[in-house]
Structure formats: structure tokens, C-alpha cells
C-alpha positions as a printed NumPy array, in Angstrom:
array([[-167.87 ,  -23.067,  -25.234],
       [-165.566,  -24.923,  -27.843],
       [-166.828,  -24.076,  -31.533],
       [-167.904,  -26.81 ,  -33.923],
       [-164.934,  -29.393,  -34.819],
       [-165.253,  -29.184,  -38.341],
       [-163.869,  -26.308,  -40.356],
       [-165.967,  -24.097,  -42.211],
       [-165.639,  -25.564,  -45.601],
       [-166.127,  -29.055,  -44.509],
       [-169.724,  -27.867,  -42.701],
       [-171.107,  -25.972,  -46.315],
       [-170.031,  -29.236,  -47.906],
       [-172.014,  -31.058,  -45.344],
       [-174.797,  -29.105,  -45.854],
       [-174.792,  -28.832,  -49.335],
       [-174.921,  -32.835,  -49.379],
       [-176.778,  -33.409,  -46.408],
       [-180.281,  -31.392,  -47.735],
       [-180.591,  -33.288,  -50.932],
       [-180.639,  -36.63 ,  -48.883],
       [-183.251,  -35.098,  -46.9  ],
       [-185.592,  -33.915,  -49.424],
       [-184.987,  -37.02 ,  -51.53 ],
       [-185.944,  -38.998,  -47.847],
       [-189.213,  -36.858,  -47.783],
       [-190.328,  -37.061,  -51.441],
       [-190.093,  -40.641,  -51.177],
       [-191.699,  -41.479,  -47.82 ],
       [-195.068,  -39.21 ,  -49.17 ],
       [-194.612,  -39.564,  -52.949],
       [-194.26 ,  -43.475,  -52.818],
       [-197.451,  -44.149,  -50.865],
       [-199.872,  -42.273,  -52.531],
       [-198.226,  -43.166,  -55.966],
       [-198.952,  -46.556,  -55.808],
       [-202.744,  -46.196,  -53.924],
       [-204.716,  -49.347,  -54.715],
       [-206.569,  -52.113,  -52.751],
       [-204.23 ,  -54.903,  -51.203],
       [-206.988,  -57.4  ,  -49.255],
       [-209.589,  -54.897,  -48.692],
       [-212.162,  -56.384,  -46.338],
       [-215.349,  -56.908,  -48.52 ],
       [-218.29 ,  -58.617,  -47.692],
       [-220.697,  -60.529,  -49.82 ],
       [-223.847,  -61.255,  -49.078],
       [-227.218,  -63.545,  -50.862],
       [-228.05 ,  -66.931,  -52.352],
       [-224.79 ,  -69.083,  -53.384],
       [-224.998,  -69.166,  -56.823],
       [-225.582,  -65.429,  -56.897],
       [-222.176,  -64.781,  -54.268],
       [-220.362,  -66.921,  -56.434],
       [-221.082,  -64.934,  -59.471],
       [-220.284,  -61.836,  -57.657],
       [-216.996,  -63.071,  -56.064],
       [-215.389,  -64.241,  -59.33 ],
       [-215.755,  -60.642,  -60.44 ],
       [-214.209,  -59.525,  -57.801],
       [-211.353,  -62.071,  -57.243],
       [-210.405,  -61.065,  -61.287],
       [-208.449,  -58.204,  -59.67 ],
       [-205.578,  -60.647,  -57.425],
       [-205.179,  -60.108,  -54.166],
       [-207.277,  -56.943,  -54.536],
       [-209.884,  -58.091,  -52.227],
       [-210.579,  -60.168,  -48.784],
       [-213.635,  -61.493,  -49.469],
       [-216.348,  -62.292,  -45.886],
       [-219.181,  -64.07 ,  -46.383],
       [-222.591,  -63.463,  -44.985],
       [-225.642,  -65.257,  -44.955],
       [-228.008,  -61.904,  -45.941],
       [-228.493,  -57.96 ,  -46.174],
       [-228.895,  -57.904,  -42.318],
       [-225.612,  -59.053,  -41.477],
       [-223.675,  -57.543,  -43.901],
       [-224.882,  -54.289,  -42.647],
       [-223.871,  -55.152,  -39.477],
       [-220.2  ,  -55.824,  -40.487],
       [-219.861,  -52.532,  -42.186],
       [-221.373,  -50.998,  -38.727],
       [-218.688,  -52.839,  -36.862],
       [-215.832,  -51.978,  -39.062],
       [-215.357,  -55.263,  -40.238],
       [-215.45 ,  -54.708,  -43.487],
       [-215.084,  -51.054,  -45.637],
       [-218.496,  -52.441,  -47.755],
       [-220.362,  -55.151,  -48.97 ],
       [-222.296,  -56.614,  -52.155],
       [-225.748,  -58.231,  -51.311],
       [-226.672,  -60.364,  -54.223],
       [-230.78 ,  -60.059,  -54.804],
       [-233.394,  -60.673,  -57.5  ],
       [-233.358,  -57.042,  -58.566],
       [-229.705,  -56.889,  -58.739],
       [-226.756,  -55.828,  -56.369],
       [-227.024,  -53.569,  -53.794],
       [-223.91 ,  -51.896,  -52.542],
       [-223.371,  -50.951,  -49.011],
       [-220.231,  -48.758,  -48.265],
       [-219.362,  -46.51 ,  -45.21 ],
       [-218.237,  -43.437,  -46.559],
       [-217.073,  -42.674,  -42.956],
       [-214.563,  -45.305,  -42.746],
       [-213.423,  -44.4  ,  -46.236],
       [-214.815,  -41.607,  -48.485],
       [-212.129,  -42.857,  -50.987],
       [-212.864,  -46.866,  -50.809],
       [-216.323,  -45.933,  -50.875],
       [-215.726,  -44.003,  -54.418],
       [-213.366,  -47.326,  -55.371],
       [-216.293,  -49.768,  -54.359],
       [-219.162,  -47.916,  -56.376],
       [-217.066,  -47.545,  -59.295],
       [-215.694,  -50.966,  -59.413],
       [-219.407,  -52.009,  -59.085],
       [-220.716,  -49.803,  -61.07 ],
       [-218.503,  -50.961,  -63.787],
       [-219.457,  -54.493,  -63.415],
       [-222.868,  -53.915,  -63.491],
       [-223.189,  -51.69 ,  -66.546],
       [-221.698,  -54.832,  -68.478],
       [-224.304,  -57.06 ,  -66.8  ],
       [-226.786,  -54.569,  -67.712],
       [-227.604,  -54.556,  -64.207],
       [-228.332,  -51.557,  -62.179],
       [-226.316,  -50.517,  -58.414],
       [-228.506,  -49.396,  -55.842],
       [-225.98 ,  -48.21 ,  -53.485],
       [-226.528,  -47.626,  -49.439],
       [-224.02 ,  -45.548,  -47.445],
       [-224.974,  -47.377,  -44.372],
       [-222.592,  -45.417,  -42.006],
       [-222.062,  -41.777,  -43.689],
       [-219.219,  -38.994,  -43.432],
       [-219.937,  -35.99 ,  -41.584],
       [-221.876,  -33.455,  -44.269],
       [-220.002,  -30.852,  -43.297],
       [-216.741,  -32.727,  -44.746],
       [-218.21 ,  -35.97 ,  -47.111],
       [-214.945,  -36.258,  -48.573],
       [-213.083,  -36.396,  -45.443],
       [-210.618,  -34.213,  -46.533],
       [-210.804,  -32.042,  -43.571],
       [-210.459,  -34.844,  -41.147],
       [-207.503,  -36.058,  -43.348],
       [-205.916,  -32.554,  -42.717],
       [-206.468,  -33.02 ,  -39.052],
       [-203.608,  -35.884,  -38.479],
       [-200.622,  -33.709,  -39.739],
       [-201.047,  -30.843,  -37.49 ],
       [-201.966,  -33.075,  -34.317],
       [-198.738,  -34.817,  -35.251],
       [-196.193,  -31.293,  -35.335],
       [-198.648,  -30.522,  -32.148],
       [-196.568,  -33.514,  -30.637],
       [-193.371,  -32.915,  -32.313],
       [-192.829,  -30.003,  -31.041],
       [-194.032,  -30.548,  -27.434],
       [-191.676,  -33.08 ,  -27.087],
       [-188.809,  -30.905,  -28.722],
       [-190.007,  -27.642,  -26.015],
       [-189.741,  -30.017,  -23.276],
       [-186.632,  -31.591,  -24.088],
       [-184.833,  -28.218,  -25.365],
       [-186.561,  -26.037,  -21.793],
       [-184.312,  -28.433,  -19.917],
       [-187.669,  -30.258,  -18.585],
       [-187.   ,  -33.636,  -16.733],
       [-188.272,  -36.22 ,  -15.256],
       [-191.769,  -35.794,  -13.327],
       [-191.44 ,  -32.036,  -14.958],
       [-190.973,  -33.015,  -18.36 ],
       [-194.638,  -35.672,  -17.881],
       [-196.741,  -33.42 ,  -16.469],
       [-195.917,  -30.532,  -19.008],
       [-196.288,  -33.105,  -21.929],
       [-199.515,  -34.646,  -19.882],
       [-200.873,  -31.185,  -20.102],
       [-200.136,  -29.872,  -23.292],
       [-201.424,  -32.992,  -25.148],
       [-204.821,  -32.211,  -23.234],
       [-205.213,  -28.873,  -24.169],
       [-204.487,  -30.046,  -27.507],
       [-207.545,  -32.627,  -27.384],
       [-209.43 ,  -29.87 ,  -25.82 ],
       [-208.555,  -27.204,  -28.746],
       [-208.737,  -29.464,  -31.848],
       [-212.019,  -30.827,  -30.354],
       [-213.529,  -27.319,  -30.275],
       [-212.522,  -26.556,  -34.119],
       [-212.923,  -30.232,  -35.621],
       [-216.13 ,  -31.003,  -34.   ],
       [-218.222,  -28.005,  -32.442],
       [-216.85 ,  -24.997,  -35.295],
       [-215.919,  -26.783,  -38.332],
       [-218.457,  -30.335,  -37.421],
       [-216.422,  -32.43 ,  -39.609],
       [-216.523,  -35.208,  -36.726],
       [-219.588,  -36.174,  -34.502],
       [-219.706,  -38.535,  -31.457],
       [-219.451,  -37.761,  -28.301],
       [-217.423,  -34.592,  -27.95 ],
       [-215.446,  -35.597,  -24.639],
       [-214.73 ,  -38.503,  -26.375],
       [-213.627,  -37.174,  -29.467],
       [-211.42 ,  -34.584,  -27.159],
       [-209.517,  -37.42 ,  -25.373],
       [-208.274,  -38.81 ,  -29.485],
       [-207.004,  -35.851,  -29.939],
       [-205.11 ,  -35.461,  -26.545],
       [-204.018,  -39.287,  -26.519],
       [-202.789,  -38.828,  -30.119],
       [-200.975,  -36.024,  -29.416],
       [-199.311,  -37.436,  -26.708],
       [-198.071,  -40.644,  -27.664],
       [-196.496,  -38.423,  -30.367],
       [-194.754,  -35.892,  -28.023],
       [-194.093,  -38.425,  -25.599],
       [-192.417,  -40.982,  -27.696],
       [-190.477,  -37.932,  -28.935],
       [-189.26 ,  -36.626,  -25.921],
       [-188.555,  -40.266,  -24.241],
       [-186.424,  -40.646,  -27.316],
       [-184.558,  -37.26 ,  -26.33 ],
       [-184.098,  -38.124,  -23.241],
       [-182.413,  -41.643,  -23.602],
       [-180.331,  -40.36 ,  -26.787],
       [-180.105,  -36.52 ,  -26.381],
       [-180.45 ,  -34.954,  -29.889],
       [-180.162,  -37.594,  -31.791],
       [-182.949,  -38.995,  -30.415],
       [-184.762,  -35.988,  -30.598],
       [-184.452,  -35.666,  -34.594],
       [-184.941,  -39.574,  -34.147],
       [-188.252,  -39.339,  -32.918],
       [-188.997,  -36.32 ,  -35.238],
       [-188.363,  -38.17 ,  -38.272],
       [-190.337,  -41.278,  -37.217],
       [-193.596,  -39.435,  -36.526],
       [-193.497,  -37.191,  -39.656],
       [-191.824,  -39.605,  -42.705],
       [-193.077,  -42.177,  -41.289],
       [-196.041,  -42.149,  -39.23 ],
       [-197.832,  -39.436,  -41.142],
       [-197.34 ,  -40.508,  -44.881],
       [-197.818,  -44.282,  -44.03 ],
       [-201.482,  -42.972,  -41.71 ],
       [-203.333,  -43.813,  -44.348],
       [-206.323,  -41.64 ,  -42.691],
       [-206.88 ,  -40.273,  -46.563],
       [-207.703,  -43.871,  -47.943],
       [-206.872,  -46.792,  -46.409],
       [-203.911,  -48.965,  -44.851],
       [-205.242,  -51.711,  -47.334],
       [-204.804,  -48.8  ,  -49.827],
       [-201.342,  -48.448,  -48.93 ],
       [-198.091,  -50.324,  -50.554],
       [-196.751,  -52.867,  -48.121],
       [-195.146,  -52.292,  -45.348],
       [-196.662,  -48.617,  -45.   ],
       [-200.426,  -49.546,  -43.971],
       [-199.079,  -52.162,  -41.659],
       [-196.434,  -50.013,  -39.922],
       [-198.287,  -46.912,  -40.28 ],
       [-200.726,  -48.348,  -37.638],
       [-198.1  ,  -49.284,  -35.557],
       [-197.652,  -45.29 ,  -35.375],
       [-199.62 ,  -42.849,  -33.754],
       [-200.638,  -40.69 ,  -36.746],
       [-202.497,  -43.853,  -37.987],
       [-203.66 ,  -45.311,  -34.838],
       [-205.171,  -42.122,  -33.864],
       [-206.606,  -41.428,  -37.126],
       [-207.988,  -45.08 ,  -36.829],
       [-209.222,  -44.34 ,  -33.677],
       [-211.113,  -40.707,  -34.419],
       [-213.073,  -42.781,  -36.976],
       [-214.07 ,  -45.465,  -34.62 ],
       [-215.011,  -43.019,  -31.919],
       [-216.249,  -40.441,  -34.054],
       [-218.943,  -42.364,  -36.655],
       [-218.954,  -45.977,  -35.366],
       [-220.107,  -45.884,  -31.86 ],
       [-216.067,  -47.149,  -31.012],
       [-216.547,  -49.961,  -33.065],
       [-212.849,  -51.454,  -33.636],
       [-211.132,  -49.046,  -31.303],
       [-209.235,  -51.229,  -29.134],
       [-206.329,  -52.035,  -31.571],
       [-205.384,  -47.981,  -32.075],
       [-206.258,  -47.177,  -28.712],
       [-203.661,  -49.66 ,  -27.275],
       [-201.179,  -48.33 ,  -29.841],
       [-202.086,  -44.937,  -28.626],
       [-201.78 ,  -45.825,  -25.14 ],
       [-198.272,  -47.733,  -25.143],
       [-197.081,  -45.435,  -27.273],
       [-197.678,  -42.885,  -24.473],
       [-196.839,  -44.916,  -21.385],
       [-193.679,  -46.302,  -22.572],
       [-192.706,  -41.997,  -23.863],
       [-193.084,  -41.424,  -20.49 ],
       [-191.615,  -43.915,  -18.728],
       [-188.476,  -42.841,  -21.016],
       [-188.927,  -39.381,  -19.724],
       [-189.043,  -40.443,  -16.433],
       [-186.233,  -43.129,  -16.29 ],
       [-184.062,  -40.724,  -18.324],
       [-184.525,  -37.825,  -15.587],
       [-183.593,  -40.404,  -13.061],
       [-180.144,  -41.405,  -15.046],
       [-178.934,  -38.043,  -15.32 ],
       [-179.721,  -37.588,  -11.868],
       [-177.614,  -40.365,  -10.59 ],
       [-174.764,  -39.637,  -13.151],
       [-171.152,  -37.618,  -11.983],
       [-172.606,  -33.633,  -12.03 ],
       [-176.065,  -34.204,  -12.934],
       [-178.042,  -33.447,  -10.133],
       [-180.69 ,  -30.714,  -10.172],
       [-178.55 ,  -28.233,   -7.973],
       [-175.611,  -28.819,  -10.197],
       [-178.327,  -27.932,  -13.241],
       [-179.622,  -24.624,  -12.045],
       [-176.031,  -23.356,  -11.585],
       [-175.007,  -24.342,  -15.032],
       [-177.94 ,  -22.577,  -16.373],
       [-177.19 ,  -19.638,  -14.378],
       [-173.774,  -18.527,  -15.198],
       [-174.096,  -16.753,  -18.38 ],
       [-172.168,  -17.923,  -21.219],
       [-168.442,  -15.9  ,  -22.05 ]])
């Protein structure tokens, strides 16, 4: 086997310039999100008589474009909003003052943003809050910094399934069923710690186990369809995707309205936000709004392993590429 083409000077030059880029890459895909956290149309509902919602709205619409303000006719059906995702929280308008319902399990963080922003207003309408957390956080983890935690290891779970699979030589029907079956013992394993050891999810705990698997394998699959159409580049391709990209733009720690635009909107294009979009739903709100990240999930996966597949079947059919030829190249050991 040839060496590399480049002489040795020319490869610690291209190394020595090559790692700043990266790190500067990095820095900015995690430093720039959570540097500029701050509600961009966050669903809020208000709810009461409409001279009181129209008091409460033109507080909120002082902040511009902070807020996407829903309308309900009472307590009732704002509550039932928040229970169906619709909305992170609402303000019912009464006689006794506003009452503030948030979900701290949709968003521990826009729940803390909601009672302080209403809190605020109220201490300079001498007016007190009663706040409801109509759909809670697990106790175990009320902050949800543990389920937070969860999406970056599900996501190098998938990373480097798809990188063993590509670099084991894995193909074709091989390469799906051992990414099929390492994504659900992953569902199976971070199930056991997330929701029966460590209880910071509840829900139904098969249900809660197939997340985790899809999650992780939309992520290895997309990674290792992208190796096997492109080779290596598509390998550090797909790598970089999932982890600048998909993980830092999640916005499982806040919120994608929380996020600067693009990276809420594309983040739950990706399957570190769509499956931390999806553990919520499943997890606290009875699947309420799951359909959007489960699809994600889901073609995510299906079109990672139709890659796999269809690239298997193109280096079959191409000059020396069979599966006989394979097994004698990997055979012969190297001079």
C-alpha cells in the first residue's frame, strides 16, 4: 500500500491549520446558540374576559416578536393547550389577578422565563402570580438537566454505530440488521438508566425504549448511508451533521423558539432534536405532538438504510466488488 501523497511537512502544516478551523467550527456551532438564548414566537396562550386579555397581551407584545400569542375563551381550555403541547404556558386573566400555567416538562427553562416575565409584570401592577405547573418535570430531574444530558450520548451512540459498521466492512442487508440491532439495544439500555434507575422520564417504559432506539438509529443510519454512498467523506459528513449540528441546534435544554434562527428550525429537522422532541411528548404528554419528530425520526432512518442498502448493491455490481472478491482482499495480509 502506496503511502500518503503529501510529504511530511506539507501534512504537519495541514494539521497545524486544519485543527484551529475545527475548534473554531465547534465553538461556534455550541457557543452561538446558547449565547444568544431568548424567546423568538414562543407559543403563549391567553386566556379571560377581553378587556382583561387585552391588557395582558400589550404587556406581552412590548417585547417584539418575543411571543405568539393564542387566544382562548377560559382557564379550561388553556389548560388543555398546554396539555396538548400547543403552547409552552398560558396567562388566564381573572378577578383576583393572573394565574400562570406553565409545563415545566415541556420546558423547565421557559417555564422559569414565563414566571419571571410575569412575575415582573405583576409586581408593578401590584398584582400577585398564582402560578400552576399543569404538566410537571419528573421530580427526580425538575430541571431537566438530566434529560438534557441524555441527547448527546444517544447521538455518539449513533455516531459511532454507523462509523463500526461502515469501518467492519458491513454491507448491505449486513450493515441494516447490525445498525437495526444496535439502535435497539440502545433504546433498551438508556430506557433502563433514564427511566427505571435514574426516573428522570415516566410514560410508558416500552414506549419510552423505542425513542431511544428510533433516535439512535436515524442517527447511525443516516451516518452510515452517508458512508456508504461517499466512503469517508461521507462518513465524517454524517459525523459532523449529527454532532455541530444536530446536537447544539436540539434545543432539548430550552427551546427551538429559544434558539437563534435557523438553529431551532433545522435542529428539528435533525434527529437529536426530533428525538428529544419526541421523549417529551411520549414521556410527560401522553404523545401529545409526536407525529412531527416521529416522522423525522422515522425518514431519517428509512432513507439511512435504504442508503446502506442501495450502496451494498452498487459496490456489488461495480468491476471487483463482489463479496468473494471482498473476503480475499481482506484475507491476504498486508506487506
Amino acid at each position: 500500500m502506496s503511502g500518503p501523497s503529501l510529504p511530511p511537512g506539507r501534512r504537519v502544516a495541514a494539521v497545524v491549520a486544519l485543527v484551529p478551523v475545527l475548534v473554531a467550527l465547534a465553538l461556534w456551532a455550541f457557543a452561538w446558540p446558547a449565547a444568544r438564548t431568548a424567546p423568538r414566537e414562543l407559543p403563549l396562550g391567553v386566556a379571560g374576559a377581553p378587556a382583561a386579555i387585552a391588557q395582558v397581551e400589550q404587556r406581552l407584545t412590548q417585547r417584539e416578536g418575543a411571543f405568539e400569542i393564542h387566544r382562548y375563551a377560559d382557564e379550561a381550555e388553556a389548560r388543555d393547550a398546554v396539555e396538548d403541547r400547543t403552547v409552552y404556558g398560558a396567562v388566564v386573566a381573572g378577578d383576583r389577578g393572573p394565574k400562570l400555567l406553565t409545563a415545566s416538562a415541556a420546558s423547565p427553562a421557559v417555564a422559569q422565563l414565563l414566571r419571571q416575565a410575569m412575575t415582573g409584570q405583576a409586581s408593578a401592577a401590584g398584582a400577585p402570580v398564582q402560578v400552576v405547573d399543569v404538566v410537571p418535570a419528573s421530580g427526580a430531574d425538575p430541571r431537566g438537566a438530566a434529560l438534557s444530558a441524555s441527547v448527546l450520548p444517544l447521538a455518539l451512540a449513533g455516531i459511532a454505530t454507523g462509523a463500526a459498521v461502515t469501518l467492519l466492512g458491513l454491507r448491505g442487508v449486513r450493515a441494516a440488521v447490525a445498525l437495526t440491532g444496535a439502535a435497539a439495544s440502545t433504546g433498551l439500555v438508556a430506557a433502563a438508566i433514564t427511566h427505571t434507575l435514574l426516573e428522570v422520564v415516566t410514560g410508558d417504559w416500552w414506549a419510552v425504549a423505542a425513542v431511544f432506539g428510533l433516535s439512535a438509529l436515524a442517527v447511525g443510519a443516516g451516518v452510515a448511508g452517508l458512508a456508504a454512498l461517499l466512503g469517508r467523506a461521507g462518513l465524517g459528513l454524517g459525523g459532523a451533521v449529527m454532532m455541530l449540528l444536530g446536537n447544539p441546534s436540539s434545543g432539548v435544554s430550552s427551546a427551538p423558539e429559544m434558539l437563534p434562527r435557523p438553529a431551532g428550525m433545522i435542529g428539528q429537522w435533525l434527529p437529536p432534536g426530533a428525538g428529544g422532541s419526541l421523549l417529551r411528548s411520549v414521556s410527560f404528554f401522553d404523545g401529545a405532538a409526536a407525529t412531527g419528530p416521529a416522522l423525522t425520526l422515522t425518514g431519517w432512518a428509512l432513507l439511512g438504510l435504504g442508503a446502506v442498502l442501495l450502496g451494498g448493491a452498487l459496490r456489488r455490481r461495480a468491476p471487483g466488488g463482489s463479496p468473494a472478491a471482498d473476503r480475499t482482499r481482506t484475507s491476504v495480509p498486508a506487506a
